[in-house]
Tab-separated table of C-alpha atoms in Angstrom:
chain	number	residue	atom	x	y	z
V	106	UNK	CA	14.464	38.236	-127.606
V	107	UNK	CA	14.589	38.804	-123.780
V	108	UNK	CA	16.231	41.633	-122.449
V	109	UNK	CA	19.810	40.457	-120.673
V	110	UNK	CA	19.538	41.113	-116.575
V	111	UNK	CA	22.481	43.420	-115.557
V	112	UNK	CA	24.859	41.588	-114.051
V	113	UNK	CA	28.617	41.899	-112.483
V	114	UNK	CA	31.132	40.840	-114.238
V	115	UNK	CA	32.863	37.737	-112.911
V	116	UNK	CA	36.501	38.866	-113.280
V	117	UNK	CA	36.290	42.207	-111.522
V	118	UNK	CA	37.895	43.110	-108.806
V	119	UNK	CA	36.140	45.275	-106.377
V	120	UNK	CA	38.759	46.642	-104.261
V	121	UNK	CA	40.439	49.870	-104.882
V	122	UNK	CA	42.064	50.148	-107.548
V	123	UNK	CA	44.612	53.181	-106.587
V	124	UNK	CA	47.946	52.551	-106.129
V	125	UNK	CA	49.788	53.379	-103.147
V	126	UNK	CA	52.942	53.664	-105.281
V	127	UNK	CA	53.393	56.956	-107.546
V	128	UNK	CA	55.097	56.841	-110.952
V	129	UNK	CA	57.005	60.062	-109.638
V	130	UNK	CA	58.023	59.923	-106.160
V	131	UNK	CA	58.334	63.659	-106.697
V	132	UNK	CA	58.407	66.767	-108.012
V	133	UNK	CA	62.114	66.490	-108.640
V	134	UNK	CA	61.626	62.693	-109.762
V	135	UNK	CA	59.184	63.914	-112.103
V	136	UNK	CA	60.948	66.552	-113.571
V	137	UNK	CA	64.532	64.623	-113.877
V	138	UNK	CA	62.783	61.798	-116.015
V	139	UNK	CA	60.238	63.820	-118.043
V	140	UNK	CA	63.495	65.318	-118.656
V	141	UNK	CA	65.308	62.509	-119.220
V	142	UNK	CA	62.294	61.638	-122.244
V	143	UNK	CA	63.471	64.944	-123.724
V	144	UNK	CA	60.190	67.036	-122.098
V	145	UNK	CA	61.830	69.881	-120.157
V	146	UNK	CA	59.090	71.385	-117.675
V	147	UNK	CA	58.843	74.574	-115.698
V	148	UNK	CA	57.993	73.896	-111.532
V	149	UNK	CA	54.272	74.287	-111.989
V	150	UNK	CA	54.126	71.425	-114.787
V	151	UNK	CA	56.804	69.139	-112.592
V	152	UNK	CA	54.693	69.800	-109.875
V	153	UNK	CA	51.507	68.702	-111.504
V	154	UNK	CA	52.683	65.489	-112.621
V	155	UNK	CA	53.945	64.603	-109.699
V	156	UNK	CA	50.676	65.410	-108.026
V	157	UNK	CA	48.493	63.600	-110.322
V	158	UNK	CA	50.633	60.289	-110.270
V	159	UNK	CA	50.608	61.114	-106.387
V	160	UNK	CA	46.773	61.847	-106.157
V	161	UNK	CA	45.024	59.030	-108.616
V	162	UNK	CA	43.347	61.887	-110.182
V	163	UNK	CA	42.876	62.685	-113.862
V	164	UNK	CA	44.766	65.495	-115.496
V	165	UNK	CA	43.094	68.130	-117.855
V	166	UNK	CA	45.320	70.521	-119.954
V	167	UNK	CA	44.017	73.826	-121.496
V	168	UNK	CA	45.972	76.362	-124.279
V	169	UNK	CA	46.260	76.857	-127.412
V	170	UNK	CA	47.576	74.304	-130.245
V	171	UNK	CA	51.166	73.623	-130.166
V	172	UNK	CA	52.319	74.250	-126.277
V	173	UNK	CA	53.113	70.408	-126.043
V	174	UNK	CA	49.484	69.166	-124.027
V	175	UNK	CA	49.799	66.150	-126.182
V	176	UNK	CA	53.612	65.564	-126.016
V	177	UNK	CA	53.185	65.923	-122.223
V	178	UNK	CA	50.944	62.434	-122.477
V	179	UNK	CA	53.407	60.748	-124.589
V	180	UNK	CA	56.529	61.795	-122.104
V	181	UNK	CA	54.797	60.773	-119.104
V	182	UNK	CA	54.314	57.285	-120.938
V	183	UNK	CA	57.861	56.973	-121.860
V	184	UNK	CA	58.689	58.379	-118.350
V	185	UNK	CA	56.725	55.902	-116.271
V	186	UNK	CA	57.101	53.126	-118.489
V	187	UNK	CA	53.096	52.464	-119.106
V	188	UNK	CA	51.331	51.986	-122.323
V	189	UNK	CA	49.776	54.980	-124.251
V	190	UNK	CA	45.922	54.643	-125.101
V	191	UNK	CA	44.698	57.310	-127.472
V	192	UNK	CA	41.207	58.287	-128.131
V	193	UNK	CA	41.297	61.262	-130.986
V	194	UNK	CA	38.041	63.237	-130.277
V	195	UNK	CA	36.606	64.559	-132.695
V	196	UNK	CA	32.546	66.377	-133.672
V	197	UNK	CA	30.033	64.025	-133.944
V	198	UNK	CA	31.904	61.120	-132.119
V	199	UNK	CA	29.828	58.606	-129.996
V	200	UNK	CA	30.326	56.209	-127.017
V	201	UNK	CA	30.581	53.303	-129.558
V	202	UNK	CA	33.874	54.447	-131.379
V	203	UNK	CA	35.162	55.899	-127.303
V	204	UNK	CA	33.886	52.974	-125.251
V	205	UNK	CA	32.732	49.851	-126.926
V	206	UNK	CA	30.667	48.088	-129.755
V	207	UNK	CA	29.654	44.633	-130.201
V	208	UNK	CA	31.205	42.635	-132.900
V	209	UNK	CA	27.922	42.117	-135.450
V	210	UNK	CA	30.115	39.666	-137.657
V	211	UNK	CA	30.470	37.308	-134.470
V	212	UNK	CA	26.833	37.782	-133.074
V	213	UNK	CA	25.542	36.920	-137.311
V	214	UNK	CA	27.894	33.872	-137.366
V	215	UNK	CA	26.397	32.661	-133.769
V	216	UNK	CA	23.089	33.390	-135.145
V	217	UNK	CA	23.825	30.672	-138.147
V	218	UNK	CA	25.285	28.090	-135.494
V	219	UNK	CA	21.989	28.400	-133.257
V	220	UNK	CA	20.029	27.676	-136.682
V	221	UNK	CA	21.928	24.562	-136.937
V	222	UNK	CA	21.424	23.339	-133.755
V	223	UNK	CA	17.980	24.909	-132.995
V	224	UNK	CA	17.120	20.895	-133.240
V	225	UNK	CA	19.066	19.319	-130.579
V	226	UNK	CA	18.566	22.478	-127.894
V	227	UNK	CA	14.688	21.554	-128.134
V	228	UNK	CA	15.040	17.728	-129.103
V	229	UNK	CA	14.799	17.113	-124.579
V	230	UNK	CA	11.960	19.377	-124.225
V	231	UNK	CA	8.189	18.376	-123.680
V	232	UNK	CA	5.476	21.140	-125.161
V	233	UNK	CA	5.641	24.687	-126.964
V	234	UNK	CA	6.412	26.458	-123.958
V	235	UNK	CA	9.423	24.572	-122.977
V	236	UNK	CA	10.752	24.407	-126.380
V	237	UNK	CA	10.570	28.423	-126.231
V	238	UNK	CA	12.204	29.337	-123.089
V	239	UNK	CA	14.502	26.883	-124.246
V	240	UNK	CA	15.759	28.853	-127.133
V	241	UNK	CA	15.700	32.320	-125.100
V	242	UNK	CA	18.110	31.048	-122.568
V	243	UNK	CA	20.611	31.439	-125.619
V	244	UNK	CA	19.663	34.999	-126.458
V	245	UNK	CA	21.801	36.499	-123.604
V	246	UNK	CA	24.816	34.987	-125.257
V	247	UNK	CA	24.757	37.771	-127.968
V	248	UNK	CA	25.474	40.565	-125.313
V	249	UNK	CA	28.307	38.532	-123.132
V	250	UNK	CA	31.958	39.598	-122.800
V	251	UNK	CA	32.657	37.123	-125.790
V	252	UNK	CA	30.657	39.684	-128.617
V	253	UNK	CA	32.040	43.214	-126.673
V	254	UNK	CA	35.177	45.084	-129.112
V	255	UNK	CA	36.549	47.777	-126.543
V	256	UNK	CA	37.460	51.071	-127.700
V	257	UNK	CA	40.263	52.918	-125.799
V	258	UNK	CA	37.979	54.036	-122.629
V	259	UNK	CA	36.695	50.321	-121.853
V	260	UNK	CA	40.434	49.368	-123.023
V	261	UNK	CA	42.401	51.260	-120.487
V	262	UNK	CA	39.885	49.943	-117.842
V	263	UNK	CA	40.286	46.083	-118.561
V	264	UNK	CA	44.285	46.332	-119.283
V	265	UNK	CA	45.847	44.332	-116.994
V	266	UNK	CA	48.998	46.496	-117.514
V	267	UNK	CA	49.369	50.012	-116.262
V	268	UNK	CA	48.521	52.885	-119.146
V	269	UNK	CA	48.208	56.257	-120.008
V	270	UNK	CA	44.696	57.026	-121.447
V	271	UNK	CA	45.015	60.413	-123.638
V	272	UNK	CA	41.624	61.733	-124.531
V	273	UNK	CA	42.751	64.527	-126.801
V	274	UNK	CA	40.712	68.040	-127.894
V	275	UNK	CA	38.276	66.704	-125.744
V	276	UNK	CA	36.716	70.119	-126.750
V	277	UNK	CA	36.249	69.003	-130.223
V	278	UNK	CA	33.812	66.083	-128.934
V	279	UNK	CA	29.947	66.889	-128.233
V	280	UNK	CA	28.848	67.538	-125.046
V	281	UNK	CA	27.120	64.084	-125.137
V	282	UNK	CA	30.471	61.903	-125.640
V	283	UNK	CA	32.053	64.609	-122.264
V	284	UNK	CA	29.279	62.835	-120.340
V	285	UNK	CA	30.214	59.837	-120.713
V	286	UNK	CA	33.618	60.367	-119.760
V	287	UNK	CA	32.222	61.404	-116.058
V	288	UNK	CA	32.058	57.727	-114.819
V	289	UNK	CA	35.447	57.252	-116.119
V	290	UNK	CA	36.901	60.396	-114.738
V	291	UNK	CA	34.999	60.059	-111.225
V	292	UNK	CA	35.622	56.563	-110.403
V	293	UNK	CA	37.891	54.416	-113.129
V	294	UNK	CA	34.743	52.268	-114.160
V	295	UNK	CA	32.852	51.796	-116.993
V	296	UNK	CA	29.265	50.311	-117.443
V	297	UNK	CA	28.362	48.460	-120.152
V	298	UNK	CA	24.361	48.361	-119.436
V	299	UNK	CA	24.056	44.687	-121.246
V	300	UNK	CA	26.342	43.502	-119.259
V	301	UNK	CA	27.074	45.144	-116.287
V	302	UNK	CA	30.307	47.497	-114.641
V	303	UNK	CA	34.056	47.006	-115.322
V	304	UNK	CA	36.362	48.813	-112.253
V	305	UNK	CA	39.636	49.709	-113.201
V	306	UNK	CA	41.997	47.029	-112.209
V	307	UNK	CA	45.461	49.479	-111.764
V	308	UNK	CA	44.543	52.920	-112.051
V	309	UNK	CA	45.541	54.421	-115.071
V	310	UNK	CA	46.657	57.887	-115.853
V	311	UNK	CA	44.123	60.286	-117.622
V	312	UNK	CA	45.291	63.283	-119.384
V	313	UNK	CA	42.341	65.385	-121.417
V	314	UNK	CA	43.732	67.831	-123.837
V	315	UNK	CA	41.809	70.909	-124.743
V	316	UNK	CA	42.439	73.595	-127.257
V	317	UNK	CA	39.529	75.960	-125.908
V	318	UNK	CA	37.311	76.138	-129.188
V	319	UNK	CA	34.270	75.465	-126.491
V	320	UNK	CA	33.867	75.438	-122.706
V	321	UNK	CA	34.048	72.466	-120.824
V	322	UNK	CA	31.400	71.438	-118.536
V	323	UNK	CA	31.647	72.156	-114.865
V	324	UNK	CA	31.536	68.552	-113.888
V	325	UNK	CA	34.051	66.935	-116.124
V	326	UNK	CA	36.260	70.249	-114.602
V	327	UNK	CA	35.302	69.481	-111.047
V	328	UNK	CA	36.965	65.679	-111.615
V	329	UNK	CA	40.466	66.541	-112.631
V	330	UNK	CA	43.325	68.663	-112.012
V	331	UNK	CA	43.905	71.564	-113.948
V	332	UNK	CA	46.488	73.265	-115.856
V	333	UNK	CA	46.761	75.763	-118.336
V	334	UNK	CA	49.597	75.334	-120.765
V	335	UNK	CA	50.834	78.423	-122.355
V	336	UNK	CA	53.739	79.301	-124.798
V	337	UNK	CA	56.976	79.148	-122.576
V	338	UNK	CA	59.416	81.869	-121.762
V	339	UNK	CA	62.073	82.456	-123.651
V	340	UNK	CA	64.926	81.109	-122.023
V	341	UNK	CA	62.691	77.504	-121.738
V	342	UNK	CA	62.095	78.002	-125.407
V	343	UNK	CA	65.657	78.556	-126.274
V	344	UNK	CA	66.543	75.351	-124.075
V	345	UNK	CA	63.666	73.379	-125.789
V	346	UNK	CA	65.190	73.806	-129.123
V	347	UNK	CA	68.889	73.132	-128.206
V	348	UNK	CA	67.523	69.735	-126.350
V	349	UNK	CA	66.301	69.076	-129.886
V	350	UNK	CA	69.630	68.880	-131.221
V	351	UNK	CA	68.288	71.234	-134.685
V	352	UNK	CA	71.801	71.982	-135.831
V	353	UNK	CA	71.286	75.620	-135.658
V	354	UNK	CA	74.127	77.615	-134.096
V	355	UNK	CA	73.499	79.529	-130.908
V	356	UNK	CA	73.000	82.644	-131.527
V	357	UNK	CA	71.234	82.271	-134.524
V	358	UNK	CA	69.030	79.766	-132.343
V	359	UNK	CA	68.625	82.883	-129.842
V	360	UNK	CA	67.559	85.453	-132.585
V	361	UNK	CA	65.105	82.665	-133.767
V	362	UNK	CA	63.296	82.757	-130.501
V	363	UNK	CA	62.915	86.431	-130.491
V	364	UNK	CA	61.644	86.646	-133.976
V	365	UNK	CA	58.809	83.427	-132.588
V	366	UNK	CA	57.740	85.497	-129.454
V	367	UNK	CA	57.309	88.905	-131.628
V	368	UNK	CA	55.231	86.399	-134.190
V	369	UNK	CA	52.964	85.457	-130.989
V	370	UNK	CA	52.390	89.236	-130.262
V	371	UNK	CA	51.182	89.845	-133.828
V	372	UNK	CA	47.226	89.080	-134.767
V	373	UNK	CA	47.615	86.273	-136.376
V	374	UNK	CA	44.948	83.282	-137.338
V	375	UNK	CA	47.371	80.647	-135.919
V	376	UNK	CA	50.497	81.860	-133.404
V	377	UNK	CA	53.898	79.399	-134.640
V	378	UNK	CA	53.444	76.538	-132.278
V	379	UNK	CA	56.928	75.121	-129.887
V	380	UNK	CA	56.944	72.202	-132.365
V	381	UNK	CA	56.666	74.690	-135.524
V	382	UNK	CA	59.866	76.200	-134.366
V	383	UNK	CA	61.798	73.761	-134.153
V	384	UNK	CA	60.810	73.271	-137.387
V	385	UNK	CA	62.096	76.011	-138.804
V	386	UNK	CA	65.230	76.014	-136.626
V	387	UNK	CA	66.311	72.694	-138.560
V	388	UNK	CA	65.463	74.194	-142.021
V	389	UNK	CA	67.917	77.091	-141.100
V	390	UNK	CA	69.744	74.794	-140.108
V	391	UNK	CA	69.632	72.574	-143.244
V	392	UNK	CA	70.229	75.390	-145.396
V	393	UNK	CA	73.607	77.012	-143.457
V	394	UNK	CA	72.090	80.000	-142.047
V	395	UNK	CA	74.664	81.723	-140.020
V	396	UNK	CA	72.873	84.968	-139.553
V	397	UNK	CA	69.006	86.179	-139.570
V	398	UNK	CA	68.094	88.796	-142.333
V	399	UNK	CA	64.939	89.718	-143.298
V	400	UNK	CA	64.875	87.955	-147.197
V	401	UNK	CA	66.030	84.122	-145.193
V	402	UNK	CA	63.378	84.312	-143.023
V	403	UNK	CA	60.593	85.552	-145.455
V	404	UNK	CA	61.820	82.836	-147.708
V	405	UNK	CA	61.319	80.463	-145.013
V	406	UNK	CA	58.135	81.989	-143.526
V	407	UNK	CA	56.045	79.373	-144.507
V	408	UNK	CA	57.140	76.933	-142.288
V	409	UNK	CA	55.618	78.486	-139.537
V	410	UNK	CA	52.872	80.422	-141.226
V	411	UNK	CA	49.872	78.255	-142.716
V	412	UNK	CA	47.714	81.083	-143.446
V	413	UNK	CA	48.228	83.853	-146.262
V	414	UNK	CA	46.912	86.435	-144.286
V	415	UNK	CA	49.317	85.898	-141.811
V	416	UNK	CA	51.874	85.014	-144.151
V	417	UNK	CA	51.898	88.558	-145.534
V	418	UNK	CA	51.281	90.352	-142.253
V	419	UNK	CA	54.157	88.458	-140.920
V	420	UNK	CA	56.598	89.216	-143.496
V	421	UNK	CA	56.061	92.912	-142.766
V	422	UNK	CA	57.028	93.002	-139.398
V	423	UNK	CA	60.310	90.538	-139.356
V	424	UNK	CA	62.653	93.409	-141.284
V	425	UNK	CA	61.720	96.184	-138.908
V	426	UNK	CA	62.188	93.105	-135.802
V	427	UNK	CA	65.923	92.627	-137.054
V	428	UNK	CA	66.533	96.261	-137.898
V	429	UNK	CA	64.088	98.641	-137.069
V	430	UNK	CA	65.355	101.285	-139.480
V	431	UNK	CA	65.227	98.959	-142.285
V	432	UNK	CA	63.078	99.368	-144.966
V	433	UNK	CA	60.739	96.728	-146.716
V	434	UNK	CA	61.907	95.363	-149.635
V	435	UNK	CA	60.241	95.273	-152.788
V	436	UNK	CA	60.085	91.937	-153.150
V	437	UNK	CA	59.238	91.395	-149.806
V	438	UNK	CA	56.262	93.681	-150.007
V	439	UNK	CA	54.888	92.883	-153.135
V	440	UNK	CA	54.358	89.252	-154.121
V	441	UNK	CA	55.690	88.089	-150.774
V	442	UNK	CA	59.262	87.325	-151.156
V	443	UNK	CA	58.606	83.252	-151.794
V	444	UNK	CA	60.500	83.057	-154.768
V	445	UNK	CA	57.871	80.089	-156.130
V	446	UNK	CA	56.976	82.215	-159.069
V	447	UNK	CA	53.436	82.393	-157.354
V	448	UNK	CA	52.775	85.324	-159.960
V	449	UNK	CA	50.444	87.525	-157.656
V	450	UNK	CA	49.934	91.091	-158.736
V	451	UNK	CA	48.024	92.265	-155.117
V	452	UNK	CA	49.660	94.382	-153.598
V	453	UNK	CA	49.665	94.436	-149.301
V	454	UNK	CA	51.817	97.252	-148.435
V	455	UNK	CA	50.832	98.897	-145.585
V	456	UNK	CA	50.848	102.425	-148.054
V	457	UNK	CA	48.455	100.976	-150.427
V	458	UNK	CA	46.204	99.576	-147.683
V	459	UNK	CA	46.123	103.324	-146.527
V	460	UNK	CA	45.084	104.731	-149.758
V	461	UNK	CA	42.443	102.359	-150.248
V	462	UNK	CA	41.214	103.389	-147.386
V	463	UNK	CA	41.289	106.796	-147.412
V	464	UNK	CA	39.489	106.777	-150.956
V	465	UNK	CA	36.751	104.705	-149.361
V	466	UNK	CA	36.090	107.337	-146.549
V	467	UNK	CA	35.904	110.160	-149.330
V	468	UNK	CA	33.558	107.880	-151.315
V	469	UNK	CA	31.014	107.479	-148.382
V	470	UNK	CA	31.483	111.074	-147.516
V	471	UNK	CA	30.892	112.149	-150.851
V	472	UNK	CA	27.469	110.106	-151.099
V	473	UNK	CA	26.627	111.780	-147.661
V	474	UNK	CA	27.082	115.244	-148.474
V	475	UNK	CA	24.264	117.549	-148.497
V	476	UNK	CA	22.631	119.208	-151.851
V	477	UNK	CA	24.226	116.618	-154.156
V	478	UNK	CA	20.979	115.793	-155.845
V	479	UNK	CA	18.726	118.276	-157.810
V	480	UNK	CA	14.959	118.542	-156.996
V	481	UNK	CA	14.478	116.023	-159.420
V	482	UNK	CA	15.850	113.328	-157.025
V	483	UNK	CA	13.196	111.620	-155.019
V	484	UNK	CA	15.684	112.042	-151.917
V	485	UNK	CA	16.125	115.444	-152.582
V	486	UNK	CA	14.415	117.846	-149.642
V	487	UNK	CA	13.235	120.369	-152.075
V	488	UNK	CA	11.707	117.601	-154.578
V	489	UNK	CA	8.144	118.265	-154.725
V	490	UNK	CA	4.997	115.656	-155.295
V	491	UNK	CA	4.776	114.372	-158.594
V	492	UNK	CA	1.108	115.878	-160.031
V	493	UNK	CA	-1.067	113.316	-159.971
V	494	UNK	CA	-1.620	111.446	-163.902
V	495	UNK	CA	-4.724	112.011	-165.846
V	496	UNK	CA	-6.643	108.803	-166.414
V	497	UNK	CA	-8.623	109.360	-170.314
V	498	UNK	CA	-12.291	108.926	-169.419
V	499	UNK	CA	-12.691	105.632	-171.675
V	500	UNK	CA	-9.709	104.052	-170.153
V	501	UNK	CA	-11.591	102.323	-167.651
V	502	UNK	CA	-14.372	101.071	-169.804
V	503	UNK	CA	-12.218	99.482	-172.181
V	504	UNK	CA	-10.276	96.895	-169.534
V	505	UNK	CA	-13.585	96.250	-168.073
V	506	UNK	CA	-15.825	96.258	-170.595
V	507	UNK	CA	-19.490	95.001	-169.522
V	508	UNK	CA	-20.140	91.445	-170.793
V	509	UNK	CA	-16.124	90.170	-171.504
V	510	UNK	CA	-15.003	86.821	-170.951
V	511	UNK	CA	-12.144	87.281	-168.613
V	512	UNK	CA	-10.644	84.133	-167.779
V	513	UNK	CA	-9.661	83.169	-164.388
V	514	UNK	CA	-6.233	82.096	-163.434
V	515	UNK	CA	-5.344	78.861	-163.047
């Protein structure tokens, strides 16, 4: 089979593909109908949507899991009216499940119909050599527009429709699958090297999504704006959760917060996420809380706690947040509080964690201290060199006795 000659394609358009008109006209526009979506932003997020819809330029978002990166996407596609593209990264993901593939069961069914007619492409020709090129003019077919299945990059660059391309935990890819987003990023095209380059025909909006397990490379940085996303304020937070319309009553709602932003402070494997809260505001909700103690939220603890660890260092810490004269209760200190009949007999009071290790330092101090061993002790500074043993004087002559078959290992 020849190799196809990279070529154009016919139906792209070669002029600039920004567009002079913004989604947001601006930051106010953007704000009032991210808003409007039920996304309520601080300035410096209003401001950076309206400056990427403003600027044609490709949006990435850093922070930790649960600050609303993702949600941002989704409100900016309800806000502007485009359609969301999503490409999930993930480790060990290549170009063909982010960019494009070619159809095999199409190219093997093509491959059956030139069989067919192998016969009446050559039946005009005159000699071997004719009949030959002949039948490689049709190779070229198998790597035409016709055989291509886009994934979401090539997608959101042949829509005909304006979209919102998420690429999200782009961190999560390989380094390998963050280079090939550079063409994408730097100038809305994609190239297809059987075929040739497809330009962006409206500009879409980009938003990559990190969770900073790895760095990013400099130039995938260098071609977007950038914004860190952290956990809002509390007064945002509060507002977040009202918009939500959980059914928890307001003060209640504002003790919740407090109790979330403590959480955050703690050393925990996973902080509660803005999404996670609102999760448990509804469950208080659901079950008629109309005032925080210590056993209602331990009970509900799991709901924002998804580690066991955390789950017990958490429900430490939320009576002494509420009352800070309160002491732990039993059940709240031993077996966690659930209620689920779990049945565990560790204990993880702070106490016992204290004794444990206070008996460990003794034991290693203990095994430290000088003079423990008698002079018998090999270790033992006074032990003296063991005299050396007397070897009987036909010892030796009887394992190597002259003239024995010894037999040689194998």
């Amino acid at each position: 089979m020849t190799t196809p000659t990279t070529r154009q394609p016919s139906h792209v358009d070669r002029s600039d593909p920004k567009d002079p008109n913004p989604d947001f006209a601006s930051v106010d526009d953007a704000r009032e109908r991210l808003h409007a979506v039920g996304y309520l932003t601080d300035d410096r997020l209003a401001t950076t949507a309206f400056l990427q819809s403003a600027l044609g330029k490709p949006l990435l978002l850093e922070g930790p899991a649960g600050v609303g990166k993702t949600q941002l996407a989704q409100s900016v596609a309800l806000a502007t009216g485009r359609r969301l593209l999503r490409l999930q990264c993930y480790e060990g993901q290549d170009e063909t499940k982010a960019l494009y593939e070619w159809d095999y069961g199409k190219q093997l069914l093509y491959t059956q119909m030139l069989r067919e007619k192998i016969g009446d492409i050559i039946a005009d020709t005159v000699g071997l050599d004719a009949a030959i090129e002949k039948i490689a003019a049709q190779d070229n077919v198998f790597f035409s527009e016709r055989f291509l299945a886009p994934r979401p990059l090539l997608e959101a660059v042949q829509s005909t429709e304006p979209v919102v391309l998420l690429v999200d935990e782009v961190d999560r890819a390989d380094e390998a699958l963050e280079a090939v987003l550079l063409e994408l990023l730097a100038e809305y095209q994609v190239s297809v090297p059987e075929i040739g380059t497809f330009v962006a025909r409206t500009t879409p909006i980009v938003i990559l999504t990190s969770n900073n397990t790895r760095d990013l490379s400099a130039a995938l940085k260098r071609r977007c704006l950038h914004l860190f996303l952290n956990y809002p304020d509390a007064e945002r937070e509060l507002a977040i959760i009202r918009s939500k319309e959980t059914g928890l009553a307001g003060a209640v709602a504002d003790q919740l917060v407090e109790v979330v932003r403590h959480l955050r402070t703690l050393d925990l494997r996973k902080s509660p996420s803005i999404s996670e809260t609102i999760d448990w505001a509804r469950t208080l909700a659901v079950l008629g809380v109309e005032e925080l103690s210590p056993a209602i939220l331990a009970d509900t603890m799991n709901v924002v706690m998804k580690y066991e660890r955390d789950l017990a260092l958490a429900t430490q810490q939320i009576p002494r947040l509420l009352d800070p004269n309160t002491e732990v209760p039993e059940s709240l200190s031993h077996g966690h509080g659930h209620g689920h009949g779990h049945g565990h007999d560790h204990d993880h009071s702070h106490d016992s964690t204290q004794d444990a290790d206070a008996e460990g330092r003794q034991a290693r101090a203990d095994k430290d201290k000088p003079g423990r061993h008698d002079d018998a002790y090999y270790g033992s500074p006074t032990a003296k060199a063991a005299p050396p043993r007397a070897v009987k004087p036909g010892q030796g002559s009887r394992s190597f006795a002259r003239g024995s078959a010894r037999k040689r290992p194998v």
